[in-house]
Tab-separated table of C-alpha atoms and ligand atoms in Angstrom:
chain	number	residue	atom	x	y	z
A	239	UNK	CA	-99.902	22.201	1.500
A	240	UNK	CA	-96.029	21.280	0.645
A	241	UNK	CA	-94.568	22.570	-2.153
A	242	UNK	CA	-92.309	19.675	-4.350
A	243	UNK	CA	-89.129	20.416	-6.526
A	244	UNK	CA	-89.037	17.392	-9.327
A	245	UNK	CA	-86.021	17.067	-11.082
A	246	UNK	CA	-86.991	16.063	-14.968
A	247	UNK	CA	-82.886	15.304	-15.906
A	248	UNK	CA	-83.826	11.847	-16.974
A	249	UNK	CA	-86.570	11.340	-20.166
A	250	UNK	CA	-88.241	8.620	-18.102
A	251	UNK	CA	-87.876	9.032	-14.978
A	252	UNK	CA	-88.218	11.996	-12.396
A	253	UNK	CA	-87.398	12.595	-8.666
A	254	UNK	CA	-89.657	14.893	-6.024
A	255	UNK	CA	-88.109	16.758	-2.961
A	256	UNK	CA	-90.174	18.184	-0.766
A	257	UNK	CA	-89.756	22.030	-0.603
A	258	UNK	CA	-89.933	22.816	3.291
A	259	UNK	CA	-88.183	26.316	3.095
A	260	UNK	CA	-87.107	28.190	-0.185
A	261	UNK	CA	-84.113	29.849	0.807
A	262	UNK	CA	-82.768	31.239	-2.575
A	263	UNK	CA	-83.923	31.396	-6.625
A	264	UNK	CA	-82.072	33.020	-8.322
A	265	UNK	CA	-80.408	33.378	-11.846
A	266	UNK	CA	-76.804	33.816	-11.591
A	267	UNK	CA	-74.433	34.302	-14.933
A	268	UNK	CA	-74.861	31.282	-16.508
A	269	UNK	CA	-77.905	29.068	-15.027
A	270	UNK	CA	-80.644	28.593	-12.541
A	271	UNK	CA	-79.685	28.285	-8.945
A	272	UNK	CA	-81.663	27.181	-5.889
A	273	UNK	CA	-81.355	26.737	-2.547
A	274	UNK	CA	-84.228	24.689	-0.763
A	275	UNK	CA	-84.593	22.796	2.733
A	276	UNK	CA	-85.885	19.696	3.111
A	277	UNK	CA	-86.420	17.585	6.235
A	278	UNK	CA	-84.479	14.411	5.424
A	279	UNK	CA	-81.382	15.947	3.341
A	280	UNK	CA	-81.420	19.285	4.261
A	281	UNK	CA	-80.211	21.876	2.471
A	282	UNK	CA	-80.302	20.652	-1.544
A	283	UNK	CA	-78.351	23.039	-3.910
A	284	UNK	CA	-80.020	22.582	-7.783
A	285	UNK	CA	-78.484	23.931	-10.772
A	286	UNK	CA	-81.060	24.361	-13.478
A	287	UNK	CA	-83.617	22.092	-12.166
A	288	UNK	CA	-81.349	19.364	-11.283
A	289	UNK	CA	-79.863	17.974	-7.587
A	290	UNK	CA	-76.024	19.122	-7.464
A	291	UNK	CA	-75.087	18.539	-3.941
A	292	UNK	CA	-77.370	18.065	-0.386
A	293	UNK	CA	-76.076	18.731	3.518
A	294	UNK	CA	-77.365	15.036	3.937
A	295	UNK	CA	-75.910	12.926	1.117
A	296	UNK	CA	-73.012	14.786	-0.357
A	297	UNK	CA	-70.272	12.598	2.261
A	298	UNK	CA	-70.596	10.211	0.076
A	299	UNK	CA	-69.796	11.395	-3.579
A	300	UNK	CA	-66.839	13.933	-2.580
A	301	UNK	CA	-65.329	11.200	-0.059
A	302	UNK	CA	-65.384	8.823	-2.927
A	303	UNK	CA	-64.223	11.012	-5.734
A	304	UNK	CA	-61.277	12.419	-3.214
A	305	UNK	CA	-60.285	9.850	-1.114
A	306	UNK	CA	-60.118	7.321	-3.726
A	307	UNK	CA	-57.687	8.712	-6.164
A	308	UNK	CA	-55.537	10.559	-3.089
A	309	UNK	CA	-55.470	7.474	-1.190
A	310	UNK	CA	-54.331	5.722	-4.144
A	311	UNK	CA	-51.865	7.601	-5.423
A	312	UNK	CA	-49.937	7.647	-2.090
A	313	UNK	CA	-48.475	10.985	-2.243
A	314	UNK	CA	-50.537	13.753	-3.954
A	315	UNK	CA	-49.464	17.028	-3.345
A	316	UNK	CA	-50.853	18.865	-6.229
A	317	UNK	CA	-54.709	18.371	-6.518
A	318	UNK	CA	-57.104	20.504	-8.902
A	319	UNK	CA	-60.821	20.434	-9.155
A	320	UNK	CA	-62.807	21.434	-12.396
A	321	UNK	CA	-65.742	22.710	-11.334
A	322	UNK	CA	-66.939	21.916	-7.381
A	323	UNK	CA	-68.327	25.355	-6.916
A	324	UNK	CA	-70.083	23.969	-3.753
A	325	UNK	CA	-66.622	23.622	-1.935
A	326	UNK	CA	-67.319	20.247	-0.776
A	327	UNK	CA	-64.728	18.447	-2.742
A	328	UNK	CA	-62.204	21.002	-1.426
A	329	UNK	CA	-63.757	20.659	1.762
A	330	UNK	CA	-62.465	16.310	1.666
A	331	UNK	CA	-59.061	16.959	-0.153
A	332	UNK	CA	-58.091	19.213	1.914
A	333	UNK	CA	-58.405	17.031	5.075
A	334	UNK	CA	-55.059	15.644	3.415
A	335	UNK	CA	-52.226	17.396	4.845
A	336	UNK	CA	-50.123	15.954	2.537
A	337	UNK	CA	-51.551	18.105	-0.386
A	338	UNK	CA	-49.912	21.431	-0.370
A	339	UNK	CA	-51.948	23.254	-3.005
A	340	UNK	CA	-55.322	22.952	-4.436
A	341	UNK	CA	-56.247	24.351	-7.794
A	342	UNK	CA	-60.289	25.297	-7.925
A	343	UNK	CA	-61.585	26.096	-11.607
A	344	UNK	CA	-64.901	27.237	-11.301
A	345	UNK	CA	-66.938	28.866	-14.609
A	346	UNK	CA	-69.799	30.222	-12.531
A	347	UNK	CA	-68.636	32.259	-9.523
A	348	UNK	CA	-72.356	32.473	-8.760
A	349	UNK	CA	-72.421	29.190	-7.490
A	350	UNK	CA	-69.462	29.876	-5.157
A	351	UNK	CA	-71.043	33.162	-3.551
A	352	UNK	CA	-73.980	31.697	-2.999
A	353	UNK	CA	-72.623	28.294	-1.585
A	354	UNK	CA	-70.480	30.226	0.818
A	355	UNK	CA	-73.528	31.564	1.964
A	356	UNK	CA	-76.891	29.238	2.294
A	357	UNK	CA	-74.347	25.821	2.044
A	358	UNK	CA	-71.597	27.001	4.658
A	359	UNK	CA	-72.221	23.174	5.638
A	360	UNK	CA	-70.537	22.267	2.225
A	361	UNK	CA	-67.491	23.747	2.072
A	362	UNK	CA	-66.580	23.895	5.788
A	363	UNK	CA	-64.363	26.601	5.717
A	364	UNK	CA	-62.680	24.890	2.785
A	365	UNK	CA	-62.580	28.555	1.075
A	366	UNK	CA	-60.369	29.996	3.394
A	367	UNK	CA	-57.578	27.376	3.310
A	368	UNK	CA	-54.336	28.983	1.797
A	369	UNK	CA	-53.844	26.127	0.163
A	370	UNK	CA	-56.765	26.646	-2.236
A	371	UNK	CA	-56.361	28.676	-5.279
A	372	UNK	CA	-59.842	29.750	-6.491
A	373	UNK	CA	-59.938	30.372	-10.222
A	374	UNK	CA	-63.060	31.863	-12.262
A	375	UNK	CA	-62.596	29.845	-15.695
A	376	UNK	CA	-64.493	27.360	-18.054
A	377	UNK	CA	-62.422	24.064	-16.893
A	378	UNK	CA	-61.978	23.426	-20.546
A	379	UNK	CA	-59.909	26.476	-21.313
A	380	UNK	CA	-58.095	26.380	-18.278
A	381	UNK	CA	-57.065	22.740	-18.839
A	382	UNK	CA	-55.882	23.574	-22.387
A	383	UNK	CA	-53.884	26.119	-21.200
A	384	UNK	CA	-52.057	24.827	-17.634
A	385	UNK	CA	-49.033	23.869	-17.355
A	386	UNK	CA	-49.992	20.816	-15.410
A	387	UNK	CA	-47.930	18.674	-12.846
A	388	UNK	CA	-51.355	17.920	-11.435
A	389	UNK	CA	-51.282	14.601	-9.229
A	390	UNK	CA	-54.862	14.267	-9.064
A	391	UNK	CA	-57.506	15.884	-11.176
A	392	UNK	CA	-61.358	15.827	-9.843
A	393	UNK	CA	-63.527	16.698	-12.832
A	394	UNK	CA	-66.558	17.637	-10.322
A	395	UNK	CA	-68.948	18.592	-13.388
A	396	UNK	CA	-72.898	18.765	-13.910
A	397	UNK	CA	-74.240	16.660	-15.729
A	398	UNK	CA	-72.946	17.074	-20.083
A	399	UNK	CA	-75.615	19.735	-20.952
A	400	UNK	CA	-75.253	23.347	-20.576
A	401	UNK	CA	-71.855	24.459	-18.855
A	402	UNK	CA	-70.874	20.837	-18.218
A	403	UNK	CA	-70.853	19.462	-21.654
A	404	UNK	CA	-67.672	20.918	-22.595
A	405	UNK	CA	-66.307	18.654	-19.391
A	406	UNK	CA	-66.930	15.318	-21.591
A	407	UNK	CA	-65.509	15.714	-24.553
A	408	UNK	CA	-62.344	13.715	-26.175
A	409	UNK	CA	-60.665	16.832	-26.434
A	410	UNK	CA	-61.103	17.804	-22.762
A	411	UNK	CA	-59.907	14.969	-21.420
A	412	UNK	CA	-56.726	14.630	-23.847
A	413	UNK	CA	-55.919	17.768	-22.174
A	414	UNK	CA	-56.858	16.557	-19.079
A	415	UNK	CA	-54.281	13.407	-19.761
A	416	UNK	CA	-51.405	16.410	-20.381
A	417	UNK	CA	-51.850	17.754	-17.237
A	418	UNK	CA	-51.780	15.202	-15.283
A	419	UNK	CA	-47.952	14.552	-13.065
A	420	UNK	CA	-46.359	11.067	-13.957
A	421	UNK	CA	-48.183	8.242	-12.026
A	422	UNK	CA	-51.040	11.238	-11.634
A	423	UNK	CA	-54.892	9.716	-11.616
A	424	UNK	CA	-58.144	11.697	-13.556
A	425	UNK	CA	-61.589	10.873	-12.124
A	426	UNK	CA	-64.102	12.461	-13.844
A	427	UNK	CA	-68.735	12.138	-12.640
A	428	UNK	CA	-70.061	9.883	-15.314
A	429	UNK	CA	-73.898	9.842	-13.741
A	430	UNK	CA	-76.094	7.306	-13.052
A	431	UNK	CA	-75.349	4.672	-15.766
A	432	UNK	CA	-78.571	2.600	-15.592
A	433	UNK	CA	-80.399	5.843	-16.805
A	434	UNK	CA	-77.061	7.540	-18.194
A	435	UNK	CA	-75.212	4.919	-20.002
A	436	UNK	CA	-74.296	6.116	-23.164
A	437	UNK	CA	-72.358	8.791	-21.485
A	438	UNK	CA	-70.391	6.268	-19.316
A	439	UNK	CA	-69.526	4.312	-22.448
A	440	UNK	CA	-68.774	7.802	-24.283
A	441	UNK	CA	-66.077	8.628	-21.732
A	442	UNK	CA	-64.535	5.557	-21.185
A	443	UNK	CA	-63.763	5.184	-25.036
A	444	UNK	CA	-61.908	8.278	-24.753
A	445	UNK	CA	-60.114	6.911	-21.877
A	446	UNK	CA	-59.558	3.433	-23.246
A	447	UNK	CA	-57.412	5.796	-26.068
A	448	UNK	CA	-55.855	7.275	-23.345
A	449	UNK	CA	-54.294	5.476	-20.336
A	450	UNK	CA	-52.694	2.701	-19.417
A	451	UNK	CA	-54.950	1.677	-17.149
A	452	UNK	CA	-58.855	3.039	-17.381
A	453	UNK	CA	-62.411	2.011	-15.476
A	454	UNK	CA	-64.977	3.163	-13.362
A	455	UNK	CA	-65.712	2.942	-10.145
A	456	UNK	CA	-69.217	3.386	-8.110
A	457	UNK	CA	-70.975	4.172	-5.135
A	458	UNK	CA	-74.515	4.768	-4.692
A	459	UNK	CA	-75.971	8.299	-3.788
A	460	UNK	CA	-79.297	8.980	-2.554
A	461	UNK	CA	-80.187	12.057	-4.605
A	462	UNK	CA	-78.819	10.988	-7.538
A	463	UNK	CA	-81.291	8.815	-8.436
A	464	UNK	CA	-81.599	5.475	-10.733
A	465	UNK	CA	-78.516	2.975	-8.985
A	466	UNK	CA	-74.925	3.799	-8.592
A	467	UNK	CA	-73.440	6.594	-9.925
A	468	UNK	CA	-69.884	5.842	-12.052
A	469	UNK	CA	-66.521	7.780	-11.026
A	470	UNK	CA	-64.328	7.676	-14.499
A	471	UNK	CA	-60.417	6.725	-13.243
A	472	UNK	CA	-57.651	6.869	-16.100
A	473	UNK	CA	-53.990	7.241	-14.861
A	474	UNK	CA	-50.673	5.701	-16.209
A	475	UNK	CA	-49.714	4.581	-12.815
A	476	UNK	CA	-49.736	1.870	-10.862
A	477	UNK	CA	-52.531	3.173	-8.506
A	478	UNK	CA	-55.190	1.083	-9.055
A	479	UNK	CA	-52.948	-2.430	-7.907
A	480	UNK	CA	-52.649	-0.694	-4.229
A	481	UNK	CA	-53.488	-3.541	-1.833
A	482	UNK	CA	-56.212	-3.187	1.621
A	483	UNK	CA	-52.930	-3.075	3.993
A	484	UNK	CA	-51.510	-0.270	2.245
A	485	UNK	CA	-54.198	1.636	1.911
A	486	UNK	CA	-55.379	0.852	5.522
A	487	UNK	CA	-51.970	2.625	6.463
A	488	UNK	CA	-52.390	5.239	4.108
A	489	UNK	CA	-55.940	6.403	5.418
A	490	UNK	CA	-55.113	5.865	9.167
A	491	UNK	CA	-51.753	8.143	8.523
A	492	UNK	CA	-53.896	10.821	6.963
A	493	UNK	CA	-56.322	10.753	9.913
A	494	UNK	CA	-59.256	10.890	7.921
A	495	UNK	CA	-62.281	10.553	10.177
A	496	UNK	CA	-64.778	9.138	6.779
A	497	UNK	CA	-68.676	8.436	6.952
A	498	UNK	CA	-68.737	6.462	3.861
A	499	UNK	CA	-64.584	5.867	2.479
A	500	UNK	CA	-63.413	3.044	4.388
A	501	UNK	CA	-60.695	0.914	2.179
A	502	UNK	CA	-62.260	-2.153	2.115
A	503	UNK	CA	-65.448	0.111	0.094
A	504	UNK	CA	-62.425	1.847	-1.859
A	505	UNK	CA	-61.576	-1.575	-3.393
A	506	UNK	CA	-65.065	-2.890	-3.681
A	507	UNK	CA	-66.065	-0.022	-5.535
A	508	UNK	CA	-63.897	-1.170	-8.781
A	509	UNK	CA	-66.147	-4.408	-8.343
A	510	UNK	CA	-68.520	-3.861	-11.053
A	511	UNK	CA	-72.076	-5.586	-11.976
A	512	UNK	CA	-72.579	-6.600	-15.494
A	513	UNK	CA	-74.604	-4.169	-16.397
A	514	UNK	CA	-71.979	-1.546	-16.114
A	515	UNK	CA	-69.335	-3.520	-17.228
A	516	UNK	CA	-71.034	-4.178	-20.704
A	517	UNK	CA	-70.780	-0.409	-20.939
A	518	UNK	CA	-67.692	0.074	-20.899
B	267	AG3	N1	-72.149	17.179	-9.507
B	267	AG3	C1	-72.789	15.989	-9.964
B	267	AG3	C2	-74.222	16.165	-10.279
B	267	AG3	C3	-74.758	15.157	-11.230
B	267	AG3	C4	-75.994	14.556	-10.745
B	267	AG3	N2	-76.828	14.222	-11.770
B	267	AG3	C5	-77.357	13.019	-11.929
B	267	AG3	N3	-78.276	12.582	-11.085
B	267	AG3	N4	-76.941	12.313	-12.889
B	267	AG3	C6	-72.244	17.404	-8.130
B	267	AG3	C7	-71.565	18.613	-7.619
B	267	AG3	C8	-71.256	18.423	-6.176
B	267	AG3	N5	-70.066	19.055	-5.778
């Protein structure tokens, strides 16, 4: 007998996991966290009943949500994350040695204790960099309060209900837009927009207010079910005209050794199918 998690996010649709070893269940300060093995993706981190992160998968969103923006910018030194309490996304923008500091805003240090200890695999010793600053904040307040200069900014929410929702709202990223550096790209998780497509099209209004240049960009995750997941992008700059040659020099400078960013998929994933573009 094997024991299934299914993740209900979606009103439709649901995804099973099989459960081959619980290794935590717990409750931390503000939601349900579990730790659970499974043969294909290993170790799968859920926060209240839905897929955050897995040792099998997760390359692929915090490659794509680092690399892309970093890469594209050119010369990010100052990076923070807004949320990420899994320390992957540290774990990839970190591998820059061009960025000198890191800010982490985390609202549930729960997530990060835990991570640290059944998802070591995650962060990769991403916690002990002293580049990273680790702060214990809702992302929203902190954001409304920085003083900014932030090159890149990696909004690496849940989905918008419970903690997260405060991470989607107009007001969140006008603040967001503030604290960015000149020439300085946002990139926010906007979910799986064949199941989650009003809240691609809710975001990118607020964007379309906002920047110069706004759109999403995609790749296609294994655990997050439905299709390709959408990466807001909103900047000011330039970034987003950065040709293949460039950005084949860029990566092979920064000695990134990637197992899904290459640049050729960093351009391709601005390609968009109809579906999503009608969304936006
Ligand atoms: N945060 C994104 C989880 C959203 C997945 N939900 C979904 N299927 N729409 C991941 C945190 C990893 N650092």
């Amino acid at each position: 007998m094997s024991e299934w998690f299914t993740e209900k996010l979606h009103r439709d649709f649901a995804q099973s996991l099989r459960i081959e070893k619980l290794h935590y269940d717990s409750k931390t300060e503000h939601q349900r966290l579990r730790v659970f093995q499974n043969p294909t993706f290993g170790r799968i981190l859920t926060l209240d009943d839905v897929v955050q992160t897995t040792e099998g998968d997760n390359f692929i969103y915090h490659e794509m949500m680092s690399h892309v923006p970093i890469l594209a910018h050119g010369a990010a030194r100052r990076v923070l994350i807004i949320g990420g309490g899994d320390g992957g996304m540290a774990r990839e923008v970190l591998r820059h040695a061009s960025v000198e500091h890191v800010t982490m805003v985390e609202i549930d240090a729960g997530v990060i204790e835990f991570s640290k200890k059944y998802l070591p695999n995650l962060s990769q010793g991403a916690f002990d960099d002293p580049r990273l600053e680790l702060v214990i904040a809702d992302g929203a307040q902190f954001i409304r309060e920085t003083e900014g200069g932030f090159d890149v900014i990696i909004v690496d929410s849940t989905d918008p209900i419970g903690p997260g929702e405060v991470l989607f709202t107009d007001t969140f990223y006008g603040h967001a837009r503030r604290a960015l550096a000149p020439g300085g790209i946002l990139v926010t998780q906007n979910g799986v927009p064949f199941l989650q497509g009003q809240e691609l099209t809710n975001t990118m209004r607020a964007f379309k207010a906002l920047f110069a240049d706004w759109t999403c960009y995609i790749a296609t995750i294994p655990t997050y079910a439905g299709g390709p997941m959408a990466f807001g992008w909103g900047t000011d700059g330039e970034a987003r005209k950065v040709d293949l040659e460039t950005l084949k020099a860029r990566h092979a400078a920064a000695g990134l050794a990637c197992d899904y960013y290459t640049p050729e998929v960093h351009l391709a994933a601005f390609a968009l199918p109809g579906y999503i573009q009608r969304l936006l």
